[in-house]
Amino acid sequence: MSSNSKIRSSFSGSLGFVLAAAGSAVGLGNLWRFPYLAAKYGGGIFLLVYIILAITFGFTLMITEIAIGRKTRLSPMEAFGSLNKKWDWLGKLATLVPVLILPYYCLIGGWVTKYAATMTVGKVSESAGDDYFTGFISQTGEPIIWFLVFATITAVVIFLGVSKGIEKFSKILMPALFVLTVALTIYVLTREGAGAGVAYYLKPDFSKLSIKTILAALGQLFFSMSLAMGIMVTYGSYVKAEDHIEKSTRRIEIFDTLIAFLAGLMIVPAVFAYSGGDETALGKGPSLMFITLPKVFNEMKFGSVVGAAFFLLVLFAALTSSVSVMEAIVAGIDDKFKIGRKKATVICYLYMIVIGVLCSLGFGALSNVTIFNLSILDFLDFVSNSVLMPIVGMMTCILVGFVLKPDLIISEVELNGPFKMKKFYAVMVKWIAPICIFAILISSVLETLGVISY
Ligand code: PHE
């Protein structure tokens, strides 16, 4: 039974929920992070490992979080404590993750907004210049203005509420994003020289399989599916009792993985063809989208149109994700302090601006400020993605597996029909998932501290 008596704003139906949750999941993780990881970690083999992990491990965590949300009808701030008093801290810790992510996610969103605008006005060749990106992010004024634009749009959607804001927004943007992705992929694939790149992306080369590939794929899964940060718990709390959680989870997962797959299919062969398969171009990492890709567009026929469409698409995806990050925080503040959504939104907005501006200055005026040798943005990213998310994910599995017991989740899912994968689910949540997460946590921390290197 719900311990929350006030009427909770909710999604109007299963499709609205699936699209909003997919809107959260599909973001910079799919379009920016997945392609550069796939390019770097051997193409096909990374793709294969990722898909296997998504249907096992991603499925388990996502269904757990959505079921906890619907069962308690609370945001994670309160949900975990209401299931078991001693585990209240876990909900607080989960809420801390979006708090850390929101400012820098919106800053990167601001960069994307700037690129979308630059490409739209046809300045592709300018943005393909060697120092264009670093020159831009190290300024004091311009990146902050773009950040404010992005952050303000996010806040306005939250202000409008769940069904009028988030749901409506996602129902329009998600299908648009899908159509754009498919169209761009087809265009890129029909360019000359794309064939060899497609083979690199699709054919698994087992000699490139290493522990590093698996760990990178596992970390990507968390980020991409918005897991272990209370977001799916919050969204689950808005799901109607009639929805079938297992089916919805499957749909969200398929959508998220499909977009990542297509993003890779569009970007990896393009970079491959452009660079002639050169390893250094493929291994560029985070700057693949901001530095390498504009060069690819610049060389391409109709490159300015393709470039503008591409960055617009990334912008849509980033917005539906930033909205979900902000929603998790606002719902948490509101549940905890009962000050109402609007006030909670304003507080969150002001906080985001202060920290986001600091992150931005971290690339310019404040570039000498580092924490453990990381820039402010990288530090927030590291603490949230590589430390807190694995801890929250692992502890959630332990809580469900051993304290609450998997049956609690299974019976919530079974409220609307059979839970087909329930035996598999129970083993995953109890044993396999927590052990795997523990492995990522240790290895990523050791790597960042420079104890081991891959
Ligand atoms: N899942 C989103 C993506 O793929 C990122 C995200 C991270 C969303 C954190 C919400 C919270 O980009």
CSV table of C-alpha atoms and ligand atoms in Angstrom, one decimal:
chain,number,residue,atom,x,y,z
A,1,MET,CA,0.0,0.0,0.0
A,2,SER,CA,1.1,3.5,-0.6
A,3,SER,CA,2.2,5.5,2.3
A,4,ASN,CA,1.8,8.6,0.3
A,5,SER,CA,-1.8,9.9,0.5
A,6,LYS,CA,-1.5,12.9,-1.7
A,7,ILE,CA,-2.5,12.4,-5.3
A,8,ARG,CA,0.6,11.7,-7.2
A,9,SER,CA,1.0,13.1,-10.6
A,10,SER,CA,1.2,10.1,-13.0
A,11,PHE,CA,1.7,9.0,-16.5
A,12,SER,CA,-1.5,8.8,-18.5
A,13,GLY,CA,-0.8,5.4,-19.9
A,14,SER,CA,1.8,2.7,-20.6
A,15,LEU,CA,3.0,4.3,-23.8
A,16,GLY,CA,3.5,7.6,-22.1
A,17,PHE,CA,5.6,5.9,-19.4
A,18,VAL,CA,7.6,3.9,-21.8
A,19,LEU,CA,8.4,6.9,-23.9
A,20,ALA,CA,9.3,9.0,-20.9
A,21,ALA,CA,11.5,6.3,-19.4
A,22,ALA,CA,13.1,5.8,-22.8
A,23,GLY,CA,13.5,9.5,-23.0
A,24,SER,CA,15.5,9.4,-19.8
A,25,ALA,CA,17.5,6.4,-20.9
A,26,VAL,CA,18.3,7.6,-24.5
A,27,GLY,CA,20.7,10.5,-24.2
A,28,LEU,CA,24.3,11.5,-24.5
A,29,GLY,CA,25.1,8.0,-23.3
A,30,ASN,CA,23.7,6.5,-26.5
A,31,LEU,CA,24.8,9.1,-29.0
A,32,TRP,CA,28.0,10.4,-27.6
A,33,ARG,CA,29.4,7.8,-25.2
A,34,PHE,CA,28.4,4.5,-26.9
A,35,PRO,CA,29.9,5.2,-30.3
A,36,TYR,CA,33.2,6.3,-29.0
A,37,LEU,CA,33.5,3.3,-26.7
A,38,ALA,CA,32.5,0.9,-29.5
A,39,ALA,CA,35.0,2.5,-31.8
A,40,LYS,CA,37.7,2.3,-29.2
A,41,TYR,CA,37.1,-1.2,-27.8
A,42,GLY,CA,37.1,-3.2,-31.0
A,43,GLY,CA,33.8,-2.6,-32.7
A,44,GLY,CA,31.7,-5.8,-33.0
A,45,ILE,CA,33.0,-7.4,-29.9
A,46,PHE,CA,32.0,-4.5,-27.8
A,47,LEU,CA,28.6,-4.5,-29.3
A,48,LEU,CA,28.1,-8.2,-28.6
A,49,VAL,CA,29.2,-7.9,-25.0
A,50,TYR,CA,27.0,-4.9,-24.5
A,51,ILE,CA,23.9,-6.6,-25.8
A,52,ILE,CA,24.4,-9.7,-23.7
A,53,LEU,CA,24.8,-7.5,-20.6
A,54,ALA,CA,21.7,-5.5,-21.5
A,55,ILE,CA,19.4,-8.4,-21.6
A,56,THR,CA,20.7,-10.0,-18.4
A,57,PHE,CA,22.0,-7.4,-16.1
A,58,GLY,CA,20.2,-4.3,-17.4
A,59,PHE,CA,16.9,-6.1,-17.3
A,60,THR,CA,17.4,-7.1,-13.7
A,61,LEU,CA,18.2,-3.7,-12.4
A,62,MET,CA,15.6,-1.9,-14.3
A,63,ILE,CA,12.8,-4.1,-13.4
A,64,THR,CA,13.8,-3.9,-9.7
A,65,GLU,CA,13.9,-0.1,-9.7
A,66,ILE,CA,10.6,0.3,-11.5
A,67,ALA,CA,8.8,-2.2,-9.2
A,68,ILE,CA,10.2,-0.5,-6.1
A,69,GLY,CA,8.9,2.8,-7.4
A,70,ARG,CA,5.4,1.5,-8.2
A,71,LYS,CA,5.1,-0.5,-5.0
A,72,THR,CA,6.0,2.4,-2.7
A,73,ARG,CA,4.7,5.3,-4.9
A,74,LEU,CA,7.6,7.3,-3.5
A,75,SER,CA,10.8,8.8,-4.8
A,76,PRO,CA,14.0,7.0,-3.7
A,77,MET,CA,14.5,9.6,-0.9
A,78,GLU,CA,11.7,7.9,1.0
A,79,ALA,CA,11.1,4.6,-1.0
A,80,PHE,CA,13.9,2.6,0.4
A,81,GLY,CA,13.3,3.6,4.0
A,82,SER,CA,9.6,2.7,3.6
A,83,LEU,CA,10.6,-0.8,2.6
A,84,ASN,CA,13.1,-1.2,5.4
A,85,LYS,CA,14.0,1.5,7.9
A,86,LYS,CA,17.6,0.4,8.2
A,87,TRP,CA,18.1,0.9,4.4
A,88,ASP,CA,16.9,4.5,4.3
A,89,TRP,CA,20.4,5.7,3.6
A,90,LEU,CA,20.5,3.8,0.3
A,91,GLY,CA,17.7,6.1,-1.1
A,92,LYS,CA,19.5,9.2,0.1
A,93,LEU,CA,22.7,7.9,-1.6
A,94,ALA,CA,20.8,7.2,-4.8
A,95,THR,CA,19.4,10.7,-4.8
A,96,LEU,CA,22.9,12.1,-4.5
A,97,VAL,CA,23.8,10.7,-7.9
A,98,PRO,CA,21.5,12.9,-10.0
A,99,VAL,CA,22.5,15.8,-7.8
A,100,LEU,CA,26.1,15.4,-8.9
A,101,ILE,CA,25.2,14.6,-12.5
A,102,LEU,CA,22.7,17.3,-13.3
A,103,PRO,CA,25.0,20.4,-13.5
A,104,TYR,CA,27.6,18.8,-15.7
A,105,TYR,CA,25.1,17.0,-17.9
A,106,CYS,CA,23.5,20.3,-18.6
A,107,LEU,CA,26.9,21.9,-19.3
A,108,ILE,CA,27.6,19.2,-21.9
A,109,GLY,CA,24.0,19.8,-23.1
A,110,GLY,CA,24.9,23.4,-23.6
A,111,TRP,CA,27.9,22.4,-25.8
A,112,VAL,CA,25.6,20.3,-27.9
A,113,THR,CA,23.2,23.3,-28.2
A,114,LYS,CA,26.1,25.4,-29.4
A,115,TYR,CA,27.1,22.9,-32.0
A,116,ALA,CA,23.5,22.4,-33.1
A,117,ALA,CA,23.2,26.2,-33.6
A,118,THR,CA,26.6,26.5,-35.3
A,119,MET,CA,25.8,23.7,-37.8
A,120,THR,CA,22.3,25.1,-38.4
A,121,VAL,CA,23.7,28.4,-39.6
A,122,GLY,CA,26.0,26.5,-41.9
A,123,LYS,CA,29.4,27.0,-40.2
A,124,VAL,CA,30.5,23.4,-40.6
A,125,SER,CA,34.0,24.2,-41.8
A,126,GLU,CA,34.6,26.6,-39.0
A,127,SER,CA,33.6,23.9,-36.4
A,128,ALA,CA,35.9,21.4,-38.1
A,129,GLY,CA,39.0,23.5,-37.2
A,130,ASP,CA,41.6,21.9,-35.0
A,131,ASP,CA,41.3,24.1,-32.0
A,132,TYR,CA,37.6,25.0,-32.3
A,133,PHE,CA,36.3,22.8,-29.5
A,134,THR,CA,39.0,23.5,-26.9
A,135,GLY,CA,38.9,27.2,-27.8
A,136,PHE,CA,35.2,27.3,-27.2
A,137,ILE,CA,35.0,25.4,-23.8
A,138,SER,CA,37.9,27.4,-22.4
A,139,GLN,CA,36.2,30.8,-22.7
A,140,THR,CA,34.5,32.4,-19.8
A,141,GLY,CA,31.3,33.8,-21.3
A,142,GLU,CA,30.1,31.8,-24.2
A,143,PRO,CA,29.9,28.2,-22.8
A,144,ILE,CA,28.0,29.6,-19.8
A,145,ILE,CA,25.4,31.2,-22.0
A,146,TRP,CA,24.7,28.0,-23.8
A,147,PHE,CA,24.6,26.1,-20.6
A,148,LEU,CA,22.0,28.6,-19.3
A,149,VAL,CA,19.9,28.1,-22.4
A,150,PHE,CA,19.9,24.3,-21.9
A,151,ALA,CA,19.4,24.4,-18.2
A,152,THR,CA,16.5,26.8,-18.4
A,153,ILE,CA,14.6,24.6,-21.0
A,154,THR,CA,15.1,21.6,-18.7
A,155,ALA,CA,13.7,23.5,-15.7
A,156,VAL,CA,10.7,24.8,-17.6
A,157,VAL,CA,9.7,21.2,-18.6
A,158,ILE,CA,10.0,20.2,-14.9
A,159,PHE,CA,7.9,23.2,-13.9
A,160,LEU,CA,5.1,22.0,-16.1
A,161,GLY,CA,4.8,18.7,-14.3
A,162,VAL,CA,4.8,15.0,-15.2
A,163,SER,CA,2.0,14.4,-17.7
A,164,LYS,CA,1.9,17.9,-19.2
A,165,GLY,CA,5.7,18.4,-19.1
A,166,ILE,CA,7.8,15.3,-19.2
A,167,GLU,CA,5.3,13.0,-21.0
A,168,LYS,CA,4.2,15.4,-23.7
A,169,PHE,CA,7.7,16.5,-24.3
A,170,SER,CA,8.9,12.8,-24.7
A,171,LYS,CA,5.9,11.8,-26.8
A,172,ILE,CA,6.9,14.3,-29.5
A,173,LEU,CA,10.7,14.2,-29.2
A,174,MET,CA,11.3,10.5,-29.0
A,175,PRO,CA,9.6,9.5,-32.2
A,176,ALA,CA,11.3,12.4,-33.9
A,177,LEU,CA,14.6,11.3,-32.6
A,178,PHE,CA,14.0,7.8,-33.9
A,179,VAL,CA,13.2,8.9,-37.4
A,180,LEU,CA,16.2,11.3,-37.6
A,181,THR,CA,18.5,8.5,-36.4
A,182,VAL,CA,17.3,6.1,-39.0
A,183,ALA,CA,17.5,8.6,-41.8
A,184,LEU,CA,21.0,9.7,-40.9
A,185,THR,CA,22.2,6.2,-40.6
A,186,ILE,CA,20.9,5.3,-44.0
A,187,TYR,CA,22.6,8.4,-45.5
A,188,VAL,CA,26.0,7.6,-43.8
A,189,LEU,CA,25.9,4.0,-44.8
A,190,THR,CA,25.4,4.8,-48.5
A,191,ARG,CA,28.5,6.9,-48.6
A,192,GLU,CA,31.6,5.6,-50.3
A,193,GLY,CA,33.9,3.5,-48.2
A,194,ALA,CA,31.4,2.8,-45.5
A,195,GLY,CA,31.5,-0.9,-46.1
A,196,ALA,CA,34.8,-1.7,-44.3
A,197,GLY,CA,33.6,0.4,-41.3
A,198,VAL,CA,30.4,-1.5,-41.1
A,199,ALA,CA,32.3,-4.7,-41.0
A,200,TYR,CA,34.5,-3.4,-38.2
A,201,TYR,CA,31.4,-2.4,-36.3
A,202,LEU,CA,29.4,-5.6,-36.8
A,203,LYS,CA,31.8,-8.4,-37.0
A,204,PRO,CA,33.0,-9.5,-33.5
A,205,ASP,CA,36.7,-10.1,-33.5
A,206,PHE,CA,37.2,-12.3,-30.5
A,207,SER,CA,40.9,-11.6,-30.2
A,208,LYS,CA,39.9,-8.1,-29.0
A,209,LEU,CA,37.8,-9.5,-26.1
A,210,SER,CA,39.4,-8.5,-22.8
A,211,ILE,CA,38.3,-7.8,-19.3
A,212,LYS,CA,38.6,-4.1,-20.3
A,213,THR,CA,35.9,-4.5,-22.9
A,214,ILE,CA,33.5,-6.1,-20.5
A,215,LEU,CA,34.1,-3.5,-17.8
A,216,ALA,CA,33.6,-0.6,-20.3
A,217,ALA,CA,30.4,-2.2,-21.5
A,218,LEU,CA,29.1,-2.7,-18.0
A,219,GLY,CA,29.8,0.9,-17.0
A,220,GLN,CA,28.1,2.1,-20.1
A,221,LEU,CA,25.1,0.0,-19.3
A,222,PHE,CA,24.5,1.8,-16.0
A,223,PHE,CA,24.9,5.2,-17.5
A,224,SER,CA,22.9,4.6,-20.6
A,225,MET,CA,19.9,3.0,-18.9
A,226,SER,CA,19.8,5.6,-16.2
A,227,LEU,CA,20.2,2.9,-13.5
A,228,ALA,CA,21.3,3.1,-9.9
A,229,MET,CA,20.5,6.7,-9.5
A,230,GLY,CA,16.9,6.5,-8.4
A,231,ILE,CA,15.5,7.7,-11.7
A,232,MET,CA,13.7,4.5,-12.6
A,233,VAL,CA,12.4,4.4,-9.0
A,234,THR,CA,11.0,7.9,-9.4
A,235,TYR,CA,9.5,7.1,-12.8
A,236,GLY,CA,8.1,3.8,-11.5
A,237,SER,CA,6.3,5.7,-8.8
A,238,TYR,CA,4.2,7.4,-11.5
A,239,VAL,CA,3.3,4.1,-13.3
A,240,LYS,CA,-0.3,3.1,-13.1
A,241,ALA,CA,-1.3,-0.1,-11.4
A,242,GLU,CA,-2.5,-1.6,-14.7
A,243,ASP,CA,0.8,-1.5,-16.5
A,244,HIS,CA,2.8,-4.6,-17.0
A,245,ILE,CA,6.3,-3.8,-15.6
A,246,GLU,CA,8.1,-6.6,-17.4
A,247,LYS,CA,6.8,-5.6,-20.8
A,248,SER,CA,7.5,-2.0,-20.2
A,249,THR,CA,11.0,-2.8,-19.1
A,250,ARG,CA,11.7,-4.8,-22.2
A,251,ARG,CA,10.4,-2.0,-24.4
A,252,ILE,CA,12.5,0.6,-22.7
A,253,GLU,CA,15.6,-1.6,-23.0
A,254,ILE,CA,15.1,-2.4,-26.6
A,255,PHE,CA,14.6,1.2,-27.5
A,256,ASP,CA,17.7,2.3,-25.6
A,257,THR,CA,19.8,-0.4,-27.1
A,258,LEU,CA,18.5,0.2,-30.6
A,259,ILE,CA,19.3,3.9,-30.5
A,260,ALA,CA,22.8,3.1,-29.2
A,261,PHE,CA,23.2,0.5,-31.9
A,262,LEU,CA,22.1,2.9,-34.7
A,263,ALA,CA,24.2,5.7,-33.3
A,264,GLY,CA,27.2,3.4,-33.6
A,265,LEU,CA,26.2,2.3,-37.0
A,266,MET,CA,26.1,5.9,-38.1
A,267,ILE,CA,29.2,7.2,-36.4
A,268,VAL,CA,31.7,4.3,-36.4
A,269,PRO,CA,31.7,3.6,-40.2
A,270,ALA,CA,31.7,7.4,-40.9
A,271,VAL,CA,34.9,7.8,-38.8
A,272,PHE,CA,36.3,4.6,-40.2
A,273,ALA,CA,35.8,5.7,-43.8
A,274,TYR,CA,37.1,9.2,-43.1
A,275,SER,CA,40.3,8.1,-41.4
A,276,GLY,CA,40.9,5.0,-43.5
A,277,GLY,CA,40.5,2.8,-40.4
A,278,ASP,CA,43.2,4.5,-38.5
A,279,GLU,CA,43.4,3.4,-34.9
A,280,THR,CA,44.1,6.8,-33.4
A,281,ALA,CA,41.1,8.3,-35.1
A,282,LEU,CA,38.9,5.5,-33.8
A,283,GLY,CA,40.3,5.7,-30.3
A,284,LYS,CA,39.7,9.4,-29.8
A,285,GLY,CA,37.4,8.9,-26.9
A,286,PRO,CA,35.1,11.6,-25.5
A,287,SER,CA,36.1,14.2,-28.1
A,288,LEU,CA,35.0,11.9,-31.0
A,289,MET,CA,31.7,13.8,-31.3
A,290,PHE,CA,32.9,17.3,-30.8
A,291,ILE,CA,36.3,17.2,-32.7
A,292,THR,CA,36.3,14.2,-35.1
A,293,LEU,CA,32.7,14.2,-36.2
A,294,PRO,CA,32.6,17.9,-37.4
A,295,LYS,CA,35.6,17.0,-39.6
A,296,VAL,CA,33.7,14.1,-41.0
A,297,PHE,CA,30.7,16.3,-41.8
A,298,ASN,CA,32.9,18.9,-43.4
A,299,GLU,CA,34.2,16.4,-45.9
A,300,MET,CA,30.8,15.0,-46.6
A,301,LYS,CA,28.4,16.0,-49.4
A,302,PHE,CA,25.5,17.9,-47.8
A,303,GLY,CA,27.6,17.8,-44.6
A,304,SER,CA,26.1,20.9,-43.2
A,305,VAL,CA,22.6,19.6,-43.4
A,306,VAL,CA,23.6,16.2,-42.0
A,307,GLY,CA,25.7,17.9,-39.3
A,308,ALA,CA,22.8,20.2,-38.3
A,309,ALA,CA,20.3,17.3,-38.2
A,310,PHE,CA,22.8,15.2,-36.2
A,311,PHE,CA,23.4,17.8,-33.4
A,312,LEU,CA,19.7,18.6,-33.3
A,313,LEU,CA,19.0,14.9,-32.6
A,314,VAL,CA,21.7,14.8,-29.9
A,315,LEU,CA,20.1,17.9,-28.4
A,316,PHE,CA,16.6,16.3,-28.2
A,317,ALA,CA,18.1,13.2,-26.6
A,318,ALA,CA,20.1,15.1,-24.1
A,319,LEU,CA,17.1,17.2,-23.1
A,320,THR,CA,14.8,14.3,-22.3
A,321,SER,CA,17.6,12.9,-20.2
A,322,SER,CA,18.4,16.1,-18.3
A,323,VAL,CA,14.7,16.4,-17.6
A,324,SER,CA,14.8,13.0,-15.9
A,325,VAL,CA,17.8,13.8,-13.9
A,326,MET,CA,16.2,17.0,-12.6
A,327,GLU,CA,12.9,15.3,-12.0
A,328,ALA,CA,14.6,12.8,-9.7
A,329,ILE,CA,16.0,15.6,-7.6
A,330,VAL,CA,12.8,17.7,-7.5
A,331,ALA,CA,10.7,14.7,-6.6
A,332,GLY,CA,13.2,13.9,-3.8
A,333,ILE,CA,13.1,17.5,-2.4
A,334,ASP,CA,9.4,17.6,-2.6
A,335,ASP,CA,8.8,14.2,-0.9
A,336,LYS,CA,11.3,15.0,1.8
A,337,PHE,CA,10.5,18.7,2.7
A,338,LYS,CA,6.9,18.9,1.3
A,339,ILE,CA,7.5,22.3,-0.2
A,340,GLY,CA,5.7,21.6,-3.5
A,341,ARG,CA,7.1,21.0,-6.9
A,342,LYS,CA,7.4,24.6,-8.0
A,343,LYS,CA,9.6,25.7,-5.1
A,344,ALA,CA,11.6,22.5,-5.3
A,345,THR,CA,12.2,23.2,-9.0
A,346,VAL,CA,13.5,26.8,-8.3
A,347,ILE,CA,15.9,25.6,-5.6
A,348,CYS,CA,17.2,22.8,-7.8
A,349,TYR,CA,17.6,25.3,-10.7
A,350,LEU,CA,19.7,27.7,-8.7
A,351,TYR,CA,21.9,25.0,-7.4
A,352,MET,CA,22.5,23.6,-10.9
A,353,ILE,CA,23.5,27.0,-12.2
A,354,VAL,CA,26.1,27.6,-9.5
A,355,ILE,CA,27.8,24.2,-9.9
A,356,GLY,CA,27.4,24.2,-13.7
A,357,VAL,CA,29.2,27.6,-14.0
A,358,LEU,CA,32.0,26.2,-11.8
A,359,CYS,CA,32.3,23.2,-14.1
A,360,SER,CA,32.5,25.4,-17.1
A,361,LEU,CA,35.1,27.7,-15.6
A,362,GLY,CA,37.0,24.5,-14.8
A,363,PHE,CA,38.0,24.4,-18.5
A,364,GLY,CA,39.2,28.0,-18.5
A,365,ALA,CA,39.6,30.5,-15.7
A,366,LEU,CA,39.6,27.8,-13.0
A,367,SER,CA,41.6,25.2,-14.9
A,368,ASN,CA,44.2,25.1,-12.2
A,369,VAL,CA,41.6,23.9,-9.7
A,370,THR,CA,41.8,20.1,-9.8
A,371,ILE,CA,40.6,17.4,-7.4
A,372,PHE,CA,42.7,14.2,-7.4
A,373,ASN,CA,44.1,15.5,-10.7
A,374,LEU,CA,40.7,15.7,-12.3
A,375,SER,CA,38.9,18.8,-13.6
A,376,ILE,CA,35.7,19.7,-11.7
A,377,LEU,CA,33.5,18.1,-14.3
A,378,ASP,CA,35.6,14.9,-14.5
A,379,PHE,CA,35.6,14.7,-10.7
A,380,LEU,CA,31.8,14.9,-10.5
A,381,ASP,CA,31.5,12.4,-13.3
A,382,PHE,CA,34.0,10.0,-11.7
A,383,VAL,CA,32.3,10.1,-8.2
A,384,SER,CA,28.9,9.6,-9.6
A,385,ASN,CA,29.5,7.1,-12.4
A,386,SER,CA,32.4,5.1,-11.2
A,387,VAL,CA,31.9,5.1,-7.4
A,388,LEU,CA,28.3,5.9,-6.3
A,389,MET,CA,26.4,4.2,-9.1
A,390,PRO,CA,28.1,0.8,-8.7
A,391,ILE,CA,27.6,1.1,-4.9
A,392,VAL,CA,23.9,1.9,-5.2
A,393,GLY,CA,23.3,-0.8,-7.9
A,394,MET,CA,25.1,-3.4,-5.8
A,395,MET,CA,23.4,-2.5,-2.5
A,396,THR,CA,20.0,-2.4,-4.2
A,397,CYS,CA,20.6,-6.0,-5.4
A,398,ILE,CA,21.7,-7.0,-1.9
A,399,LEU,CA,18.7,-5.4,-0.3
A,400,VAL,CA,16.3,-7.1,-2.7
A,401,GLY,CA,18.1,-10.4,-2.8
A,402,PHE,CA,18.7,-11.0,0.9
A,403,VAL,CA,16.6,-8.6,3.0
A,404,LEU,CA,13.4,-8.0,1.2
A,405,LYS,CA,13.7,-11.2,-0.9
A,406,PRO,CA,13.2,-11.3,-4.7
A,407,ASP,CA,9.6,-12.4,-4.1
A,408,LEU,CA,8.6,-8.9,-3.1
A,409,ILE,CA,9.6,-7.6,-6.5
A,410,ILE,CA,8.2,-10.7,-8.3
A,411,SER,CA,4.8,-10.3,-6.7
A,412,GLU,CA,4.7,-6.6,-7.6
A,413,VAL,CA,5.4,-7.4,-11.3
A,414,GLU,CA,2.9,-10.3,-11.2
A,415,LEU,CA,0.0,-7.9,-10.2
A,416,ASN,CA,-0.7,-7.7,-13.9
A,417,GLY,CA,0.0,-11.1,-15.3
A,418,PRO,CA,2.9,-13.6,-15.2
A,419,PHE,CA,6.5,-12.6,-14.8
A,420,LYS,CA,8.1,-14.8,-17.4
A,421,MET,CA,11.7,-14.5,-16.4
A,422,LYS,CA,11.2,-14.8,-12.6
A,423,LYS,CA,13.6,-17.7,-11.9
A,424,PHE,CA,16.3,-16.0,-13.9
A,425,TYR,CA,15.5,-12.7,-12.2
A,426,ALA,CA,15.9,-14.2,-8.7
A,427,VAL,CA,19.4,-15.6,-9.5
A,428,MET,CA,20.5,-12.5,-11.2
A,429,VAL,CA,19.5,-10.1,-8.4
A,430,LYS,CA,20.9,-12.2,-5.7
A,431,TRP,CA,24.2,-13.4,-7.0
A,432,ILE,CA,25.3,-12.5,-10.5
A,433,ALA,CA,24.5,-8.8,-10.6
A,434,PRO,CA,26.0,-7.8,-7.2
A,435,ILE,CA,29.2,-9.7,-7.9
A,436,CYS,CA,29.6,-8.2,-11.4
A,437,ILE,CA,29.1,-4.7,-10.1
A,438,PHE,CA,31.6,-5.2,-7.4
A,439,ALA,CA,34.1,-6.1,-10.1
A,440,ILE,CA,33.4,-2.8,-12.0
A,441,LEU,CA,33.6,-0.8,-8.9
A,442,ILE,CA,37.0,-2.0,-7.7
A,443,SER,CA,38.6,-1.9,-11.2
A,444,SER,CA,37.3,1.5,-12.1
A,445,VAL,CA,38.5,3.0,-8.8
A,446,LEU,CA,41.9,1.4,-9.0
A,447,GLU,CA,42.3,2.5,-12.6
A,448,THR,CA,41.5,6.1,-11.8
A,449,LEU,CA,43.8,6.2,-8.9
A,450,GLY,CA,46.5,4.8,-11.3
A,451,VAL,CA,47.0,1.6,-9.4
A,452,ILE,CA,46.3,-0.5,-12.4
A,453,SER,CA,46.2,0.4,-16.0
A,454,TYR,CA,44.6,-1.5,-18.9
B,1,PHE,N1,20.9,7.6,-19.6
B,1,PHE,C1,21.2,8.9,-20.0
B,1,PHE,C2,22.0,8.8,-21.3
B,1,PHE,O1,22.2,7.8,-21.9
B,1,PHE,C3,22.1,9.6,-19.1
B,1,PHE,C4,21.6,9.9,-17.8
B,1,PHE,C5,22.5,9.8,-16.8
B,1,PHE,C6,20.3,10.1,-17.6
B,1,PHE,C7,22.0,10.1,-15.6
B,1,PHE,C8,19.8,10.4,-16.4
B,1,PHE,C9,20.7,10.4,-15.4
B,1,PHE,O2,22.5,9.8,-21.7
